Short mmCIF file of C-alpha atoms and ligand atoms in Angstrom, two decimals:
data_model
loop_
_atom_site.label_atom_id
_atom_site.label_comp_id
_atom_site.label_asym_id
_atom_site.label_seq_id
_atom_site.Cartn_x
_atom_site.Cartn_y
_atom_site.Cartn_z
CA UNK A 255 0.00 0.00 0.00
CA UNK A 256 2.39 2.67 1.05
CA UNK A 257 5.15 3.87 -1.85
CA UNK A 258 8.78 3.43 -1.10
CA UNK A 259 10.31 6.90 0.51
CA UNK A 260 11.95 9.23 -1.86
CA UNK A 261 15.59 8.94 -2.31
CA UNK A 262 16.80 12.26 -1.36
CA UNK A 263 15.09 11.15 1.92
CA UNK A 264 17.00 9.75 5.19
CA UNK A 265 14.87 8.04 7.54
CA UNK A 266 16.24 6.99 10.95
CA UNK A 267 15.97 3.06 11.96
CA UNK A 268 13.16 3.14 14.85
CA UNK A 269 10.89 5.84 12.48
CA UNK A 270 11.51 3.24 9.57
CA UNK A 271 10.20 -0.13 11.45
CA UNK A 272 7.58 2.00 13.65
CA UNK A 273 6.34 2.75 9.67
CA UNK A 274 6.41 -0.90 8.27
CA UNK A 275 4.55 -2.33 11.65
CA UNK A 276 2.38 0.39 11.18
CA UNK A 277 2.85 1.79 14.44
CA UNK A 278 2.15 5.70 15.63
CA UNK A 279 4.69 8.34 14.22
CA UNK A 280 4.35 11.76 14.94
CA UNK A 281 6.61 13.99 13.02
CA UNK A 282 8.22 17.32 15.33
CA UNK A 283 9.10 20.56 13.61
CA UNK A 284 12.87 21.76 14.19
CA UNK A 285 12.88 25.17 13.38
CA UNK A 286 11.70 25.89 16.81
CA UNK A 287 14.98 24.20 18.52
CA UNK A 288 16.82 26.24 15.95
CA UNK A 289 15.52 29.47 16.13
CA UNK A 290 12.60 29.75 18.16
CA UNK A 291 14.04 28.72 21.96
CA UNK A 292 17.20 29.59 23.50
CA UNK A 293 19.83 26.92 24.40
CA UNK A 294 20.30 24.87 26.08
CA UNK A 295 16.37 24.76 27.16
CA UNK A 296 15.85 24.22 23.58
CA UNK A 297 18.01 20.50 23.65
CA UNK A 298 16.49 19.91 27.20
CA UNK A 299 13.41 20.78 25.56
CA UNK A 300 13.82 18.56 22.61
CA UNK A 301 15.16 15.48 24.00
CA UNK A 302 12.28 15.38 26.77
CA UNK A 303 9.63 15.59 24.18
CA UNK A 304 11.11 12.74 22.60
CA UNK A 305 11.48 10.92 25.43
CA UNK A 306 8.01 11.55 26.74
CA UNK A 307 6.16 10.93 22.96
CA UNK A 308 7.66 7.54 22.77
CA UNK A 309 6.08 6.72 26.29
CA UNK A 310 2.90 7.70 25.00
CA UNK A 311 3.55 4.90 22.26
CA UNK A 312 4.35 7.11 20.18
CA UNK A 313 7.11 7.25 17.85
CA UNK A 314 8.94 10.95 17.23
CA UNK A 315 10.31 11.70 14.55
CA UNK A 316 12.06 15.06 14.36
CA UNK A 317 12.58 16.11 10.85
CA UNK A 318 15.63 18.69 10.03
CA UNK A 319 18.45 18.97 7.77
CA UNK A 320 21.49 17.22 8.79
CA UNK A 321 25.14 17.56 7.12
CA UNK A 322 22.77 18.49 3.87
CA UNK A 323 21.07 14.90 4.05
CA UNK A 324 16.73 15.54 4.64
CA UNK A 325 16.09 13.49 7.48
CA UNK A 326 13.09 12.03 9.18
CA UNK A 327 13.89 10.71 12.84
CA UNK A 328 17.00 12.16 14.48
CA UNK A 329 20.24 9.99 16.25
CA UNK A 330 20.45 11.25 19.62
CA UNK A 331 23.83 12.66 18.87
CA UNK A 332 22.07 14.56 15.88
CA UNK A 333 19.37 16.43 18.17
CA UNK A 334 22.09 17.79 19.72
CA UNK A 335 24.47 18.88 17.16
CA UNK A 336 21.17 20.85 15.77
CA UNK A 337 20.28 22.11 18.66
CA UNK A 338 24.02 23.58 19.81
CA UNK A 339 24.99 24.32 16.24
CA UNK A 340 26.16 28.04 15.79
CA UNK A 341 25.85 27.98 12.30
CA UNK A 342 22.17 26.65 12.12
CA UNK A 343 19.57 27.11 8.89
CA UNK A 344 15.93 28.25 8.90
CA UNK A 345 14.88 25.52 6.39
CA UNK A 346 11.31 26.32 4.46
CA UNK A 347 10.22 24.13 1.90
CA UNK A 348 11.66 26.12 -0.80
CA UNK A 349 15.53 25.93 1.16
CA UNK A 350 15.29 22.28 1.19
CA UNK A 351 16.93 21.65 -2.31
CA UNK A 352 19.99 24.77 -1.30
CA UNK A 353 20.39 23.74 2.08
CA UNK A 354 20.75 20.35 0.93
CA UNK A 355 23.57 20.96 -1.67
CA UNK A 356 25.59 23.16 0.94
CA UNK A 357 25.72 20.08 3.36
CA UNK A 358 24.30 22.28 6.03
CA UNK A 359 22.59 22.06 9.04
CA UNK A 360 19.07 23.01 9.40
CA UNK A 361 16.09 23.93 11.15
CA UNK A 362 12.74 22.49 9.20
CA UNK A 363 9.60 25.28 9.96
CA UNK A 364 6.12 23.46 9.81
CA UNK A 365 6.04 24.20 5.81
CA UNK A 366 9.11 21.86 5.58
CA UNK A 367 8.23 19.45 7.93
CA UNK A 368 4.89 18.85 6.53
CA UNK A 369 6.11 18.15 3.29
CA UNK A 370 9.11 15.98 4.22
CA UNK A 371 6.73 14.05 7.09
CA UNK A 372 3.81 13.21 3.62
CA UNK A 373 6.99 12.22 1.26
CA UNK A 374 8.04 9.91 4.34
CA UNK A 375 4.13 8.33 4.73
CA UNK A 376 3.72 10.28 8.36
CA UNK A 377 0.20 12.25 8.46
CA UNK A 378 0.59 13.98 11.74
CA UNK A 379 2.97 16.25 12.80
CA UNK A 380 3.49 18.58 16.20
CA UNK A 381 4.67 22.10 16.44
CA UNK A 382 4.63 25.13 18.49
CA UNK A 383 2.75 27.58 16.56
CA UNK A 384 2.61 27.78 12.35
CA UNK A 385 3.24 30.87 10.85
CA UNK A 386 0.23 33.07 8.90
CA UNK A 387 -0.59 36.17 7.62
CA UNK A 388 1.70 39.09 9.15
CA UNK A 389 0.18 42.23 10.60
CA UNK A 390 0.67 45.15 8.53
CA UNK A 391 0.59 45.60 4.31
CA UNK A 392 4.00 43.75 4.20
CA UNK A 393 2.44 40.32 2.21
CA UNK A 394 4.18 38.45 4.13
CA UNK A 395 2.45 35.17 4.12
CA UNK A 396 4.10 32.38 5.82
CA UNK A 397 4.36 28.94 3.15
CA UNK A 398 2.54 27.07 6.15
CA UNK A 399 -0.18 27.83 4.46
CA UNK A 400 0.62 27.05 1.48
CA UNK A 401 1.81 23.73 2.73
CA UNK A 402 -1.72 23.14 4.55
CA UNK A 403 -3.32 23.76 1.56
CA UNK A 404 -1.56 21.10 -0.72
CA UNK A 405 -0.21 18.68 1.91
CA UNK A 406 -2.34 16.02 4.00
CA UNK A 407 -0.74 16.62 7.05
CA UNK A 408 -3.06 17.35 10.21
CA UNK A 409 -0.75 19.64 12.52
CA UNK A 410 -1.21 20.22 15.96
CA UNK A 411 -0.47 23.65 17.39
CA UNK A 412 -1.00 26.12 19.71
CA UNK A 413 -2.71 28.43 16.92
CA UNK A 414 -0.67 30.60 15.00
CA UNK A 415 2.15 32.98 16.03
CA UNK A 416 0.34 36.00 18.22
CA UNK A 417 2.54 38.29 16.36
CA UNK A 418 0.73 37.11 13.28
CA UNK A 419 -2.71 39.01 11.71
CA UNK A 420 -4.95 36.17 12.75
CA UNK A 421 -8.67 37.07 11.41
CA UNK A 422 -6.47 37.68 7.87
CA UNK A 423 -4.78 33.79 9.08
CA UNK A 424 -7.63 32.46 9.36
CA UNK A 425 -9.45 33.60 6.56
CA UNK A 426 -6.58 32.63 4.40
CA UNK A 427 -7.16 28.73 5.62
CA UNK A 428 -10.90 28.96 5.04
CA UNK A 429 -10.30 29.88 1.48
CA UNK A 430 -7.62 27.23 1.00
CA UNK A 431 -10.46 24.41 2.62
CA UNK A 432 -8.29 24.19 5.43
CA UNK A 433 -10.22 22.70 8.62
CA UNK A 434 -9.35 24.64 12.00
CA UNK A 435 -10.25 22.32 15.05
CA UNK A 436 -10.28 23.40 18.20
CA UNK A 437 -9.57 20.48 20.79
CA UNK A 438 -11.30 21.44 24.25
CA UNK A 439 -11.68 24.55 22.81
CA UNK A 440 -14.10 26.74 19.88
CA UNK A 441 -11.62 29.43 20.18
CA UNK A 442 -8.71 29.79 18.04
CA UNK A 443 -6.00 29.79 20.46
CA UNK A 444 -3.23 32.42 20.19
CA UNK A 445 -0.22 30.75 21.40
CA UNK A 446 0.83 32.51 24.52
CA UNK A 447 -2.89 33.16 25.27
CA UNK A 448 -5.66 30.61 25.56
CA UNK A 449 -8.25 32.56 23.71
CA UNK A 450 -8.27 34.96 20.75
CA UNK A 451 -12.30 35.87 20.22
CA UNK A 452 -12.26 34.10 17.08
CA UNK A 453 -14.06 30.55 16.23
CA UNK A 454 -12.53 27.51 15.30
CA UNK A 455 -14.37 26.04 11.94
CA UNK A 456 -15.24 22.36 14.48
CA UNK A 457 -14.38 21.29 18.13
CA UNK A 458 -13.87 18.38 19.69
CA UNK A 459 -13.19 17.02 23.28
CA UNK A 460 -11.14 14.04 22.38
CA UNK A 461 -8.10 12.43 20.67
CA UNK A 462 -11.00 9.86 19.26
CA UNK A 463 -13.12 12.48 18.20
CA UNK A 464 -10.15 14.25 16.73
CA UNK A 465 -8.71 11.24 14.66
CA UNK A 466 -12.39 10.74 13.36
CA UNK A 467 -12.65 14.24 12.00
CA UNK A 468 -9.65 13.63 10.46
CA UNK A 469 -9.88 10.80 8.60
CA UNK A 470 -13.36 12.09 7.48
CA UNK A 471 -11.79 15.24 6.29
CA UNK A 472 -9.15 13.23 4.11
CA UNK A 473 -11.31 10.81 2.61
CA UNK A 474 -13.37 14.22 1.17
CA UNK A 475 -10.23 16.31 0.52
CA UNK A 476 -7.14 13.73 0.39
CA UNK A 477 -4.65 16.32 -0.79
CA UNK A 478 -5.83 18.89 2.11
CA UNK A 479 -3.73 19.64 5.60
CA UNK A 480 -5.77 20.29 8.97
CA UNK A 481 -5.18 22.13 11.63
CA UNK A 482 -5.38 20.80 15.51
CA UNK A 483 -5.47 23.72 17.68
CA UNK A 484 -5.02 22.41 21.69
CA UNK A 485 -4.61 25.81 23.69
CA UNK A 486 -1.64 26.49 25.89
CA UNK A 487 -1.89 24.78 28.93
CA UNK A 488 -3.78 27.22 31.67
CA UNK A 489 -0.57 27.12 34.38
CA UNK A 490 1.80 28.66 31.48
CA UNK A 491 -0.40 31.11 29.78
CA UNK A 492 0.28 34.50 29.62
CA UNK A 493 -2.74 37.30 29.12
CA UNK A 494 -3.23 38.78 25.98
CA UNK A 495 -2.69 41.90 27.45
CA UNK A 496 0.92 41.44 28.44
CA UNK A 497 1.32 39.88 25.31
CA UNK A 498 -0.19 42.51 22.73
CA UNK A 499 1.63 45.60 25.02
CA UNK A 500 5.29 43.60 24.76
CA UNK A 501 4.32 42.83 21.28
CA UNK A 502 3.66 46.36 20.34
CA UNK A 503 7.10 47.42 21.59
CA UNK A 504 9.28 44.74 19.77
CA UNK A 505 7.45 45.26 16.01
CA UNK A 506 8.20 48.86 16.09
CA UNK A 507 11.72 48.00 17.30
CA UNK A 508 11.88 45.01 14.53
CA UNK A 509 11.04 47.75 12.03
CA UNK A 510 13.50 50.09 13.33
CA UNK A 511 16.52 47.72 12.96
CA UNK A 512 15.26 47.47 9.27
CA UNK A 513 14.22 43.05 10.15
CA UNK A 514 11.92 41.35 7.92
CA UNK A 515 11.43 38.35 5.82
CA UNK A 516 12.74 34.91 7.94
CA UNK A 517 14.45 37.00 10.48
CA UNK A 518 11.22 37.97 12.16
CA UNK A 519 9.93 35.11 13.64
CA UNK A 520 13.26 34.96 15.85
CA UNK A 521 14.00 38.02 16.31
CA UNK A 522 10.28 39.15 18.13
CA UNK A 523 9.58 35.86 19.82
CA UNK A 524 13.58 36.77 21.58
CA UNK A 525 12.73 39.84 22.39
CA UNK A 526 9.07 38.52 23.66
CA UNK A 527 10.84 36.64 26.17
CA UNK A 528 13.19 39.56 27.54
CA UNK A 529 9.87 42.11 27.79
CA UNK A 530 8.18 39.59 29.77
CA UNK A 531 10.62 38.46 31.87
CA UNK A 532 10.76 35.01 30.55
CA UNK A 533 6.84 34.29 30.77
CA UNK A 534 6.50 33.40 26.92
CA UNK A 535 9.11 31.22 27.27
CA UNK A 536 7.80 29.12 29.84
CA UNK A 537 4.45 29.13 27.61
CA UNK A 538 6.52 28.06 24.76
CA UNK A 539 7.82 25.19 26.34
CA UNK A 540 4.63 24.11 27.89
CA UNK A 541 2.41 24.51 24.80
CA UNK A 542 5.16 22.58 22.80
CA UNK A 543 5.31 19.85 25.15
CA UNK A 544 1.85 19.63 25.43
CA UNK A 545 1.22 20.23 21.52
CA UNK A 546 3.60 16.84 20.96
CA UNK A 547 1.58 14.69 23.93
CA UNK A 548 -1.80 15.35 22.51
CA UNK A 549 -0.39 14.99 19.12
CA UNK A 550 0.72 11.41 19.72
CA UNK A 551 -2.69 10.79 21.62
CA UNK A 552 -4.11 11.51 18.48
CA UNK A 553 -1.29 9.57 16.24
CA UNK A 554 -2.07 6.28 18.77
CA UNK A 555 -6.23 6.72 17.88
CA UNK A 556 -5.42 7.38 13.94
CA UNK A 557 -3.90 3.92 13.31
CA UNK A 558 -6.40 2.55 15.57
CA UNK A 559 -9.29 3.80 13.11
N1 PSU B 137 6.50 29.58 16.30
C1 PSU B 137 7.40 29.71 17.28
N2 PSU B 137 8.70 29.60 16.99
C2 PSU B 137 9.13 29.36 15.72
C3 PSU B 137 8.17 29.22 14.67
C4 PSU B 137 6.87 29.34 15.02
O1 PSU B 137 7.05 29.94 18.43
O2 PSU B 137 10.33 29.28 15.51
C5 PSU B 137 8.61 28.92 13.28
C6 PSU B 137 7.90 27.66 12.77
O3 PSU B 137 8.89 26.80 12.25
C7 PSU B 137 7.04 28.18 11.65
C8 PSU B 137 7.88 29.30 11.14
O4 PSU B 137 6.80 27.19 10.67
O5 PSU B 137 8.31 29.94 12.34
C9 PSU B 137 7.15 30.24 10.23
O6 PSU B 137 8.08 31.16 9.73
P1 PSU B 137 7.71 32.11 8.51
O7 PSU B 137 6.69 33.06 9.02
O8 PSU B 137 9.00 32.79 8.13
O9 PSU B 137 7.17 31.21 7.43
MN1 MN B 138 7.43 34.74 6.39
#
């Protein structure tokens, strides 16, 4: 049934036979170690999420560039080297093929990770947050999207970036026939914050319910992504009010210092962290842990549908 893997594709060992039993695999983005967390909490970070997914019977399978070879499943030597690397790529789906030539090291965002989980045969993949529509007339639209839209990959998150335009994020996904479902939630979560005002497009109230939806989504739309949207876990949360004041302060200092395209991202969720006194981090790393147990909840009830 399944299609060998492409060759320009590594997959580790344990991601391989987890695949031919037919076992859960739940792919993790890396551009968040890379960029998006601050070392070494971003290797502590890393390497307990593995850990922890596995116990859930779950098997991870971090996805980044390594030494130029695409890889699906890290060596535990590997996940380090990323996440300690100096000289570190942000890898989208259109730096694959470059970043691949140079031999580099790199980061995957959910874009690339999507796409290099499907070529693999893995339909679920965690994250932190996916990237959207930026605030402002810039056009800056993150390839998420554009991945979501053309890649049947469900992908749970935390919502999108807060820095992000969401209404403008989430109308983008309606017209691409994107499902947006809220688990535990009808809200579209906003990463730091547990609650946006805007509705999810369905909600449901369990990794059953969730896999269901799922499946029933891709046997209608079989090319489609979807989006799982599990809001930051209530002890870590910070109020949108801290987050849109802080948030205020480090666009107009982004635009100052003349940063845009790729360099964004990092650049205002570092100095999110310093304005707050290190409140979105501790969200980040509770909504990405979190984000990677439900998602291999939901991995576990997929293959048993
Ligand atoms: N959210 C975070 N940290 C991150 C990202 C999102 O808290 O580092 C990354 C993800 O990899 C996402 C990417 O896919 O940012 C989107 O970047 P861009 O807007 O340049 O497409
Ligand atoms: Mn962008």
């Amino acid at each position: 049934m399944r299609v060998d893997p492409p060759v320009w594709l590594r997959i580790s060992d344990p991601v391989r036979s987890a695949l031919a039993l037919g076992r859960p695999v739940i792919a993790l983005e890396s551009t968040v170690i890379t960029h998006g967390l601050p070392r070494p909490a971003n290797l502590e970070l890393a390497r307990r999420v593995e850990v922890e997914v596995l116990s859930h019977g779950c098997q991870p399978a971090t996805v980044a560039v390594i030494d130029g070879q695409i890889s699906l499943g890290l060596a535990a030597d590997e996940l380090e080297r990323l996440a300690m690397a100096s000289e570190v790529e942000k890898v989208s789906r259109r730096d694959l093929a470059t970043v691949s030539l140079k031999g580099a090291l790199g980061g995957t965002t959910v874009a690339a990770t999507m796409f290099v989980a499907h070529s693999g045969g893995v339909q679920l993949m965690a994250t932190g947050g996916i990237g959207g529509v930026h605030r402002g007339a810039t056009g800056d639209v993150s390839a998420d999207l554009h991945e979501l839209a053309q890649t049947p990959v469900a992908v749970v998150c935390a919502g999108a970036k807060s820095i992000l335009d969401l209404p403008r994020t989430l109308e983008w996904l309606e017209t691409a026939g994107v499902p947006v479902i809220g688990w535990g939630t009808d809200e579209f979560p906003a990463f730091f914050s547990r609650t946006s005002g805007l509705p999810t497009s369905a909600s449901v109230s369990s990794a059953e319910a969730a896999a269901r939806l799922i499946q029933s989504h891709w046997r209608i739309s079989p090319k489609c992504g979807a989006l799982v949207c599990v809001p930051c876990p209530e002890n870590a949360a910070v109020s949108p009010d801290v987050i849109e004041a802080a948030l205020d302060q480090a666009l107009v200092e982004a635009e100052k210092a003349g940063i845009t395209g790729n360099a964004i991202t990092p650049f205002i969720l570092g100095r999110l962290v310093e304005l707050t006194d290190g409140a979105t981090l501790r969200a980040n790393l509770a909504l990405l842990r979190n984000n990677a147990l439900r998602g291999a909840e939901l991995a576990v009830e997929l293959v048993r549908l």
